[in-house]
PDB file of C-alpha atoms in Angstrom:
ATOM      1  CA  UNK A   1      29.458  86.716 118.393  1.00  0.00           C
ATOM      2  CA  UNK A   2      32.338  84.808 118.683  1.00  0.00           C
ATOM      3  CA  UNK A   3      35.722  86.989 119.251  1.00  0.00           C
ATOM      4  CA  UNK A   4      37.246  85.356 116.240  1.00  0.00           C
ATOM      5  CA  UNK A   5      39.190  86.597 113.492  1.00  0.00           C
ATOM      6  CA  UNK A   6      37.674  86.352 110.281  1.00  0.00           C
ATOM      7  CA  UNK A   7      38.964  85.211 107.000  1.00  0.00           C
ATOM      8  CA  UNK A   8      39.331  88.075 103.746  1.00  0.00           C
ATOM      9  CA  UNK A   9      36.713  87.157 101.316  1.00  0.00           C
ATOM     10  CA  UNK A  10      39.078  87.813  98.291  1.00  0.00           C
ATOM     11  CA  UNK A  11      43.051  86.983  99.206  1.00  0.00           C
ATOM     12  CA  UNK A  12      45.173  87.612  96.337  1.00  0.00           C
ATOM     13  CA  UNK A  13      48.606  88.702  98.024  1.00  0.00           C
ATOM     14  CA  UNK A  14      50.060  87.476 101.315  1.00  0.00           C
ATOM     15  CA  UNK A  15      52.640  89.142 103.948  1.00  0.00           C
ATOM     16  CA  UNK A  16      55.949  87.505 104.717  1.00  0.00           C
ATOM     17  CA  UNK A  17      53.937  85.787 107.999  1.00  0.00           C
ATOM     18  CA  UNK A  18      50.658  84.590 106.673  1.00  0.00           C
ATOM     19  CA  UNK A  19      49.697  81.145 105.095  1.00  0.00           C
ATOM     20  CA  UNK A  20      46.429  80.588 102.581  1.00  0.00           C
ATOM     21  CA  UNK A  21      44.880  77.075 104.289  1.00  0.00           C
ATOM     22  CA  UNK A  22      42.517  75.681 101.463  1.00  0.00           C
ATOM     23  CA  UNK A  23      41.127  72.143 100.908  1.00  0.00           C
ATOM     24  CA  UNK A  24      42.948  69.785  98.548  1.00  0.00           C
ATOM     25  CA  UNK A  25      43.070  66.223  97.546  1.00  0.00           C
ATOM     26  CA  UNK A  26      45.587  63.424  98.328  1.00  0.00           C
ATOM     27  CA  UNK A  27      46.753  63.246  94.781  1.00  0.00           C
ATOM     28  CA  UNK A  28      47.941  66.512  95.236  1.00  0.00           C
ATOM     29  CA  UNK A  29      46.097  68.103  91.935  1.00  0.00           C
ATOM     30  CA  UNK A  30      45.946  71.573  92.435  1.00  0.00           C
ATOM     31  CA  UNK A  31      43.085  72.326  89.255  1.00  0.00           C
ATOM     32  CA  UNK A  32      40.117  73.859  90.472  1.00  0.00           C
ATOM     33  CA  UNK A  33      38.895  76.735  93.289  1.00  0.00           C
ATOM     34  CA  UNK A  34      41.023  77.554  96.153  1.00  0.00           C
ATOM     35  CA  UNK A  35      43.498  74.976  95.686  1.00  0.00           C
ATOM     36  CA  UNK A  36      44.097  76.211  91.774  1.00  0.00           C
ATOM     37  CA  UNK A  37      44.745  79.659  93.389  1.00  0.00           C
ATOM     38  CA  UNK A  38      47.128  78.287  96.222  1.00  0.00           C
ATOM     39  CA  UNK A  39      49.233  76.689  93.442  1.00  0.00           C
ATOM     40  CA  UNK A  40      49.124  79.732  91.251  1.00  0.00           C
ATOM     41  CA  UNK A  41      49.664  82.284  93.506  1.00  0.00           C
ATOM     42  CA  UNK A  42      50.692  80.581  96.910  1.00  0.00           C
ATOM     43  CA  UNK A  43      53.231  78.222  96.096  1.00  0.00           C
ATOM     44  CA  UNK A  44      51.033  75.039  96.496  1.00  0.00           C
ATOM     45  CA  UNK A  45      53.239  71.667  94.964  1.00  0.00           C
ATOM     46  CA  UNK A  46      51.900  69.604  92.561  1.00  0.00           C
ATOM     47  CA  UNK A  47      51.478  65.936  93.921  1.00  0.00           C
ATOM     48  CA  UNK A  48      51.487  67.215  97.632  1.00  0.00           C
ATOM     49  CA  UNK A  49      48.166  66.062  98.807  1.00  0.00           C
ATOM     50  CA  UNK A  50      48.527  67.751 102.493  1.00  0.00           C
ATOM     51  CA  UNK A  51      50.262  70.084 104.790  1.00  0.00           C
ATOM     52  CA  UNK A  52      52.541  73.251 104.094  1.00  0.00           C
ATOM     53  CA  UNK A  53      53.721  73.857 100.786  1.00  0.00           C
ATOM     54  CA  UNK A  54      55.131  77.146 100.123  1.00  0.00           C
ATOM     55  CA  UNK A  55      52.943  79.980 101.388  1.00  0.00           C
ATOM     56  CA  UNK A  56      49.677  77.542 101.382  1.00  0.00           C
ATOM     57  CA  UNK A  57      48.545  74.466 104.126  1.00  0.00           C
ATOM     58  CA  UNK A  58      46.560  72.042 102.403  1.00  0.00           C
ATOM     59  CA  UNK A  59      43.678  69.808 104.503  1.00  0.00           C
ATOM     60  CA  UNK A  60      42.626  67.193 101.912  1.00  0.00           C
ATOM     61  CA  UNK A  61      39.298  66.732 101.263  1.00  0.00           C
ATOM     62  CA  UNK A  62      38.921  64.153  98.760  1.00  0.00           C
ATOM     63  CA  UNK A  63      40.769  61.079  98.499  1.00  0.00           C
ATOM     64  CA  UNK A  64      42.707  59.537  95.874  1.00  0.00           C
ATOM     65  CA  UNK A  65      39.494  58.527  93.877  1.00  0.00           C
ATOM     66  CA  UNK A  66      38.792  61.929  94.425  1.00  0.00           C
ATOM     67  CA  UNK A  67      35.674  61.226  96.569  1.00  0.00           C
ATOM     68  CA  UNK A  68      34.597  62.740  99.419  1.00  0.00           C
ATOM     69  CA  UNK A  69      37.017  61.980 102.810  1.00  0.00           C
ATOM     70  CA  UNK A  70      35.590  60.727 105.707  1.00  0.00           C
ATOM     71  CA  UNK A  71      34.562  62.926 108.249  1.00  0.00           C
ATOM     72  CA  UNK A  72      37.051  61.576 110.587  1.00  0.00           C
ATOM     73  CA  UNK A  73      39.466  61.431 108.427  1.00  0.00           C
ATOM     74  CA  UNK A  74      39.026  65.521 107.724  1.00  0.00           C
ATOM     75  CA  UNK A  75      38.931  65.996 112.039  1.00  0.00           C
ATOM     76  CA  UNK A  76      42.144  64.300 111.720  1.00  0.00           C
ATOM     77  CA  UNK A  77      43.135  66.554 109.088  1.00  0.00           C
ATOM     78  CA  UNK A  78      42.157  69.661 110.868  1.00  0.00           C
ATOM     79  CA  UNK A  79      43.652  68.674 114.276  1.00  0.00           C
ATOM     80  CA  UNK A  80      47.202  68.328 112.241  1.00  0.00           C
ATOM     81  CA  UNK A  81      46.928  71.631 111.084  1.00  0.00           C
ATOM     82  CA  UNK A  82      45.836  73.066 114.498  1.00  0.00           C
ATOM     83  CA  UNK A  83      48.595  71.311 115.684  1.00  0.00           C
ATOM     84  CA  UNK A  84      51.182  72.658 113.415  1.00  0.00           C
ATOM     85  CA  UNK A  85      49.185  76.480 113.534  1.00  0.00           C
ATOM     86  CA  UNK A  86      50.297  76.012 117.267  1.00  0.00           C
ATOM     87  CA  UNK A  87      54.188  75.231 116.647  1.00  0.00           C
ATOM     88  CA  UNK A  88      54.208  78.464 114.676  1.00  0.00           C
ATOM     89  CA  UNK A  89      52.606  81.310 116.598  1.00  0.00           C
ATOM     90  CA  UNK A  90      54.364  83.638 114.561  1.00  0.00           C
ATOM     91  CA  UNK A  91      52.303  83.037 111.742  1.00  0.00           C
ATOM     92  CA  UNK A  92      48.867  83.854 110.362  1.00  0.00           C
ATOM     93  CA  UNK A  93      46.972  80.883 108.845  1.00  0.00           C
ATOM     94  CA  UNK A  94      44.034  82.031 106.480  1.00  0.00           C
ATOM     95  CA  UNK A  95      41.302  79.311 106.526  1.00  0.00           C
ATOM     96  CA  UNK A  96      39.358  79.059 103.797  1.00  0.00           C
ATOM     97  CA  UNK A  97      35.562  77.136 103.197  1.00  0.00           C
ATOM     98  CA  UNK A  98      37.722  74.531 103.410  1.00  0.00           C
ATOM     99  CA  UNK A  99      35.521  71.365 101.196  1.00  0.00           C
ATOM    100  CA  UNK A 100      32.887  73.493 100.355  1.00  0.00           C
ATOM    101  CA  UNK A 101      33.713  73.930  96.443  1.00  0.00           C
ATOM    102  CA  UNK A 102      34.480  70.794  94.428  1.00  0.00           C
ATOM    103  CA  UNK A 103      34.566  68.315  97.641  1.00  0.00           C
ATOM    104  CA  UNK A 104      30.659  69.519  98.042  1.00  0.00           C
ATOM    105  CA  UNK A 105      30.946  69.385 101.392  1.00  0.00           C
ATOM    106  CA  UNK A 106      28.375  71.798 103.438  1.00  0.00           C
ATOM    107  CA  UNK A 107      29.509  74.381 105.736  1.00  0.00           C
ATOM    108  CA  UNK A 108      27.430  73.069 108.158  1.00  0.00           C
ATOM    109  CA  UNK A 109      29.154  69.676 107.670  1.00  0.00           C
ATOM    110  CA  UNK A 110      33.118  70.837 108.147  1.00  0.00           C
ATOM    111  CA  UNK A 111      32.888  73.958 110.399  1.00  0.00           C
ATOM    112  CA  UNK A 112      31.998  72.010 113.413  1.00  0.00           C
ATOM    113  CA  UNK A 113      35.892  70.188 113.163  1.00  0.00           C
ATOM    114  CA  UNK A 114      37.226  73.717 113.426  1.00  0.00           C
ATOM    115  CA  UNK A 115      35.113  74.819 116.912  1.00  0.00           C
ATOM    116  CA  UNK A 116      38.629  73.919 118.721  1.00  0.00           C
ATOM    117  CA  UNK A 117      40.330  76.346 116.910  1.00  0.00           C
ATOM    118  CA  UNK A 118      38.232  79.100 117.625  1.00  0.00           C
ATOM    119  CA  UNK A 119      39.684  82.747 119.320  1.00  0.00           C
ATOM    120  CA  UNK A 120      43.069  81.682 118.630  1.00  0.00           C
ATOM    121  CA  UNK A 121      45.466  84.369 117.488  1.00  0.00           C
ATOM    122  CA  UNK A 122      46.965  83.097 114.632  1.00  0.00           C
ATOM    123  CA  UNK A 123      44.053  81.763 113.200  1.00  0.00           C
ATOM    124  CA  UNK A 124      41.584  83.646 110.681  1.00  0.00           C
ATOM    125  CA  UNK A 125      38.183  81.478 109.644  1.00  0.00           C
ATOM    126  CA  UNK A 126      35.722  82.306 106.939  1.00  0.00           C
ATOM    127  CA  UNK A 127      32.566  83.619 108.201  1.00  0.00           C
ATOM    128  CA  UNK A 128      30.248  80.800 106.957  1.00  0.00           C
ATOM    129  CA  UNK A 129      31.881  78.695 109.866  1.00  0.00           C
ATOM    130  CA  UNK A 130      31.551  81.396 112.391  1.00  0.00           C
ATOM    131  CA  UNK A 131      28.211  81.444 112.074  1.00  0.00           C
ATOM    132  CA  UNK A 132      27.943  77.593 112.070  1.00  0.00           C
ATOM    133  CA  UNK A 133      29.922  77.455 115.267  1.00  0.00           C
ATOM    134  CA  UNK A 134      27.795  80.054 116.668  1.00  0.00           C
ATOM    135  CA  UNK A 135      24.730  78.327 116.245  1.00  0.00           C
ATOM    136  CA  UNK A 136      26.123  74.957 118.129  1.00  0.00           C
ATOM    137  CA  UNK A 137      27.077  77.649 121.127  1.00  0.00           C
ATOM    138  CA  UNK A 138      23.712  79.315 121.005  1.00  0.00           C
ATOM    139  CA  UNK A 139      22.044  78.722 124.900  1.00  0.00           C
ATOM    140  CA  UNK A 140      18.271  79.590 125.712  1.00  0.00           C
ATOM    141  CA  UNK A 141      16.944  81.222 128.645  1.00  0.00           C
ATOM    142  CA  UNK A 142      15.163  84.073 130.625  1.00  0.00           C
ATOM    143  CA  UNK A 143      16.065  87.480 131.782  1.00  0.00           C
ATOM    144  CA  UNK A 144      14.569  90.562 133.500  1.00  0.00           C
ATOM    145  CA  UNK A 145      14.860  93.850 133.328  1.00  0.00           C
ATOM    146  CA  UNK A 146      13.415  97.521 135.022  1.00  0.00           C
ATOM    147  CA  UNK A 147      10.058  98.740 133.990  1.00  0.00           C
ATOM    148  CA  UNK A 148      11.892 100.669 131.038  1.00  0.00           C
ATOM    149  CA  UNK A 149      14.128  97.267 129.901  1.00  0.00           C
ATOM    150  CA  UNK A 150      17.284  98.737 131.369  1.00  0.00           C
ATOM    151  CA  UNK A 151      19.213  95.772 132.436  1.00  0.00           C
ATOM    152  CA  UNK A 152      23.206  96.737 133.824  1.00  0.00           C
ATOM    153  CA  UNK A 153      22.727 100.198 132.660  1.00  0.00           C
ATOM    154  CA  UNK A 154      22.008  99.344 129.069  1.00  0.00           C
ATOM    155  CA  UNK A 155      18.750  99.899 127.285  1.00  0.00           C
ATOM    156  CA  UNK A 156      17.184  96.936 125.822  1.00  0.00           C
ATOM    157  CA  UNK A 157      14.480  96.843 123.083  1.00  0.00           C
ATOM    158  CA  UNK A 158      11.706  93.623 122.269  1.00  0.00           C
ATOM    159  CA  UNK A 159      12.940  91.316 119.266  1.00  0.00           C
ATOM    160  CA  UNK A 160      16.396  93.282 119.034  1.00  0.00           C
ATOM    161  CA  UNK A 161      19.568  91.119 119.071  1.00  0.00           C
ATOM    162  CA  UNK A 162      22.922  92.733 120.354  1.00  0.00           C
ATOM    163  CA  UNK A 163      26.582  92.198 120.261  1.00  0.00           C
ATOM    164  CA  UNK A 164      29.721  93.131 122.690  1.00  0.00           C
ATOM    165  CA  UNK A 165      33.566  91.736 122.604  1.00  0.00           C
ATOM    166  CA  UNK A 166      33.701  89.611 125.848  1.00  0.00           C
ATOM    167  CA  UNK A 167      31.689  88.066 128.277  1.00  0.00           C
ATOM    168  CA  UNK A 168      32.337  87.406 131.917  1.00  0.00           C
ATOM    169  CA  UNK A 169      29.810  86.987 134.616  1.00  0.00           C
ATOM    170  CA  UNK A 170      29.508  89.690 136.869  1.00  0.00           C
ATOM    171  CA  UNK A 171      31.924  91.716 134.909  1.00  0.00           C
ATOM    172  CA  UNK A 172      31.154  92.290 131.499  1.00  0.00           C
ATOM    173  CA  UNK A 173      28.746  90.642 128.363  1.00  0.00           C
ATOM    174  CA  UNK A 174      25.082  90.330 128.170  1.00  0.00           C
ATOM    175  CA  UNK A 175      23.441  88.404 131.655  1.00  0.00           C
ATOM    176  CA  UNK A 176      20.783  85.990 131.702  1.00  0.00           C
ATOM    177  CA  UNK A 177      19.783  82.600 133.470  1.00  0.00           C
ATOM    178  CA  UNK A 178      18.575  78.713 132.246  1.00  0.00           C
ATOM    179  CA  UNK A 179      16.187  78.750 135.195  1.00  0.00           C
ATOM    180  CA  UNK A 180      13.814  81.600 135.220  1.00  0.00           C
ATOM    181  CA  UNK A 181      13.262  81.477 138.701  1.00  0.00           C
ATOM    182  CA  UNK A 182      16.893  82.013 139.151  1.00  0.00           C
ATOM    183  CA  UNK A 183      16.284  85.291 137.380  1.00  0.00           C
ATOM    184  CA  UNK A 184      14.218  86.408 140.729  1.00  0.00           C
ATOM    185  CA  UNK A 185      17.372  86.642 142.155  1.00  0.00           C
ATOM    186  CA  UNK A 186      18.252  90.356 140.298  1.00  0.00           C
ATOM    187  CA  UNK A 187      14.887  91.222 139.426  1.00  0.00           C
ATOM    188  CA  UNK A 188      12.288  89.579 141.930  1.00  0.00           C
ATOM    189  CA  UNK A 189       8.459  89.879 140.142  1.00  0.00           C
ATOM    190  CA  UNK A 190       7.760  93.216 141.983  1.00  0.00           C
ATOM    191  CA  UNK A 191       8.198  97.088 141.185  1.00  0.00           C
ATOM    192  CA  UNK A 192       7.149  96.677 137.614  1.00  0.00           C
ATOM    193  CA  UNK A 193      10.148  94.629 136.928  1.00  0.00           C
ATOM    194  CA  UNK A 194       9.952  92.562 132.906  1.00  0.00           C
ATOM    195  CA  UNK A 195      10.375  89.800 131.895  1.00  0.00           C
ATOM    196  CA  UNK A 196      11.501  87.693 128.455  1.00  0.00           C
ATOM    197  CA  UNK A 197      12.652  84.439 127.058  1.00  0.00           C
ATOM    198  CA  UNK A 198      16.554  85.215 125.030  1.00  0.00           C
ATOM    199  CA  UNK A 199      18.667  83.607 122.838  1.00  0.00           C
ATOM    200  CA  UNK A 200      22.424  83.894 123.655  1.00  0.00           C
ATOM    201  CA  UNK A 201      25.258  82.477 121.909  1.00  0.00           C
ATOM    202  CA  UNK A 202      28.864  83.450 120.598  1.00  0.00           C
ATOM    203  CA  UNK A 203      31.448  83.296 124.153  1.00  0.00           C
ATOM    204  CA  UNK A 204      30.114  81.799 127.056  1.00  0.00           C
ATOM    205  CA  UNK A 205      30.619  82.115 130.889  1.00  0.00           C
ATOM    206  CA  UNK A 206      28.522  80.469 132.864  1.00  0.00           C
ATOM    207  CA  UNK A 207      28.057  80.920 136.919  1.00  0.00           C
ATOM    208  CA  UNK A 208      29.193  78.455 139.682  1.00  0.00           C
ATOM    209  CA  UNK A 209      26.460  79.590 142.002  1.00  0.00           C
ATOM    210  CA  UNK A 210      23.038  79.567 140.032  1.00  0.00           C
ATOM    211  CA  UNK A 211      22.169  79.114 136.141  1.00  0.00           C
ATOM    212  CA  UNK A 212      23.285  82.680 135.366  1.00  0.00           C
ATOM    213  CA  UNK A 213      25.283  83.097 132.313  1.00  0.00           C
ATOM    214  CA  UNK A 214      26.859  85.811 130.310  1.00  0.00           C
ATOM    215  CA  UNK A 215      27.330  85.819 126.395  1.00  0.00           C
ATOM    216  CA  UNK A 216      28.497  88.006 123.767  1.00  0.00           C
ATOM    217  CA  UNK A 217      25.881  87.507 121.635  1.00  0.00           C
ATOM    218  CA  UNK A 218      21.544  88.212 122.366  1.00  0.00           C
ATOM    219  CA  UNK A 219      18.467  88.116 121.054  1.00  0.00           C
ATOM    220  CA  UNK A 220      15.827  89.495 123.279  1.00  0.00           C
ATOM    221  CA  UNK A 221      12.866  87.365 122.430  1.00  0.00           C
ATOM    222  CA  UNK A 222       8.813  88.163 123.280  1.00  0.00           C
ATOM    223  CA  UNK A 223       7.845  89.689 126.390  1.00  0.00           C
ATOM    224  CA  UNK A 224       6.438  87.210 129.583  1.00  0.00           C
ATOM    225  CA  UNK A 225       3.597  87.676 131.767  1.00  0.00           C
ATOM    226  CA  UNK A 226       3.932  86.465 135.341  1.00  0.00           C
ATOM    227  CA  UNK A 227       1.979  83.002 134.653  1.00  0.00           C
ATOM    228  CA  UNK A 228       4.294  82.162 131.456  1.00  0.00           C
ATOM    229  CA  UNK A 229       7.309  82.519 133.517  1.00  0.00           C
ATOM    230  CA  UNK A 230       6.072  80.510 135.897  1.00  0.00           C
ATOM    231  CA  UNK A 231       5.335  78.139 133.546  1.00  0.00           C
ATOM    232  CA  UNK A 232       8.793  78.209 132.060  1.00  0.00           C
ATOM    233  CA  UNK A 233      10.144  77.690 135.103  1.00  0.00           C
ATOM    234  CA  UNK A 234       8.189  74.799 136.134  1.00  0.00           C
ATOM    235  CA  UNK A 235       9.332  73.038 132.513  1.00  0.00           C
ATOM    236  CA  UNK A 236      12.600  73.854 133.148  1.00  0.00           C
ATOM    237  CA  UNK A 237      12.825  71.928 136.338  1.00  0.00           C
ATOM    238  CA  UNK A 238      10.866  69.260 135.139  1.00  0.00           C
ATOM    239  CA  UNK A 239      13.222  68.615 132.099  1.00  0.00           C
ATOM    240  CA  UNK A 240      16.058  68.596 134.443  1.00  0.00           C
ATOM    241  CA  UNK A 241      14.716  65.704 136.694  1.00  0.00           C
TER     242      UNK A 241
END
């Protein structure tokens, strides 16, 4: 997965250094959901539509109609706050499902805006947009193994997904390739070496030499006979032509 910091579920107190970030609307009416509770408990302003107020950033997510924001308009929302989250390291900003409530926005809708802010310190985001921004980093391909599934050292099992901290190629993460012919470079189809399709996502490192890449996330999909690989390989050049 990605190495980011994840949002409390339930945040009723905050420390000296930490800001609640929830979505709001330009008039600045703090009534309902997360913006109710920045105003209560936060020290969100009535009539302030936007930006810090008290211990609480607001990203607006209806407009003065109190309609849904464009979704350029909320980018340019979000890029404001990264902006300002980067002017003051020394504090912890608490994303919330930021339009998700009374805006009716869809996770899948606003966590893409936040993929820049990913894996930075100071910034915590809720786990619904993790997993969104996961999915837009999640990379196909193929990888081998030994006779047993030992790949690196580390025991693999069929359909099993698996999760470190980092990934670096050559160095650390879980090792695969886009071209499955590229994966005949570590495991050549001889000795009773295996062979499967994968799913990787979370971090990404990718390989200046051949298609090899390393994630921090994978999903070890079904097991390949010699002909399927093959196959997979001759598909895989042919979409690249």
């Amino acid at each position: 997965m990605l190495t980011q910091k994840i949002t409390p579920s339930n945040i009723s107190k905050l420390k000296k250094n930490e800001v609640f970030v929830f979505g709001s609307n330009l008039n600045g009416h703090h009534i309902g959901g997360a913006a109710k509770l920045a105003k209560e408990s936060f020290g969100a302003i009535e009539n302030q539509g936007k930006g810090i107020q008290g211990k609480s950033y607001g990203i607006p997510t209806l407009n003065y109609a109190m309609a849904k924001i464009s979704i350029e308009n909320l980018q340019n929302s979000v890029n404001e706050f990264g902006l300002y989250a980067s002017e003051n390291l020394k504090t912890t900003f608490f994303v919330t499902e930021i339009g998700c409530g009374i805006a009716g926005f869809k996770s899948e809708e606003v966590a893409p805006l936040f993929k820049n802010l990913v894996n930075i310190d100071n910034i915590t985001l809720p786990q619904s947009f993790v997993d969104v921004i996961e999915s837009i980093h999640s990379v196909s391909g193929f990888k081998g193994f030994g006779e047993n599934l030992i790949c690196r050292d580390f025991q693999y099992k069929l359909g099993e997904s698996y999760t470190t901290n980092r990934a670096k190629c050559c160095d650390t993460g879980f090792h695969f390739c886009l071209n499955p012919f590229d994966v005949w470079n570590y495991y050549p189809p001889t000795n009773g070496n295996r062979f499967t399709k994968v799913e990787g996502g979370g971090q990404v490192d990718t390989e200046n030499t051949d298609s090899k890449v390393a994630t921090t996330k994978i999903k070890i999909g079904l097991e390949l006979n010699l002909k399927s690989f093959i196959e997979g390989g001759v598909k895989f050049i042919f979409e690249k032509t």
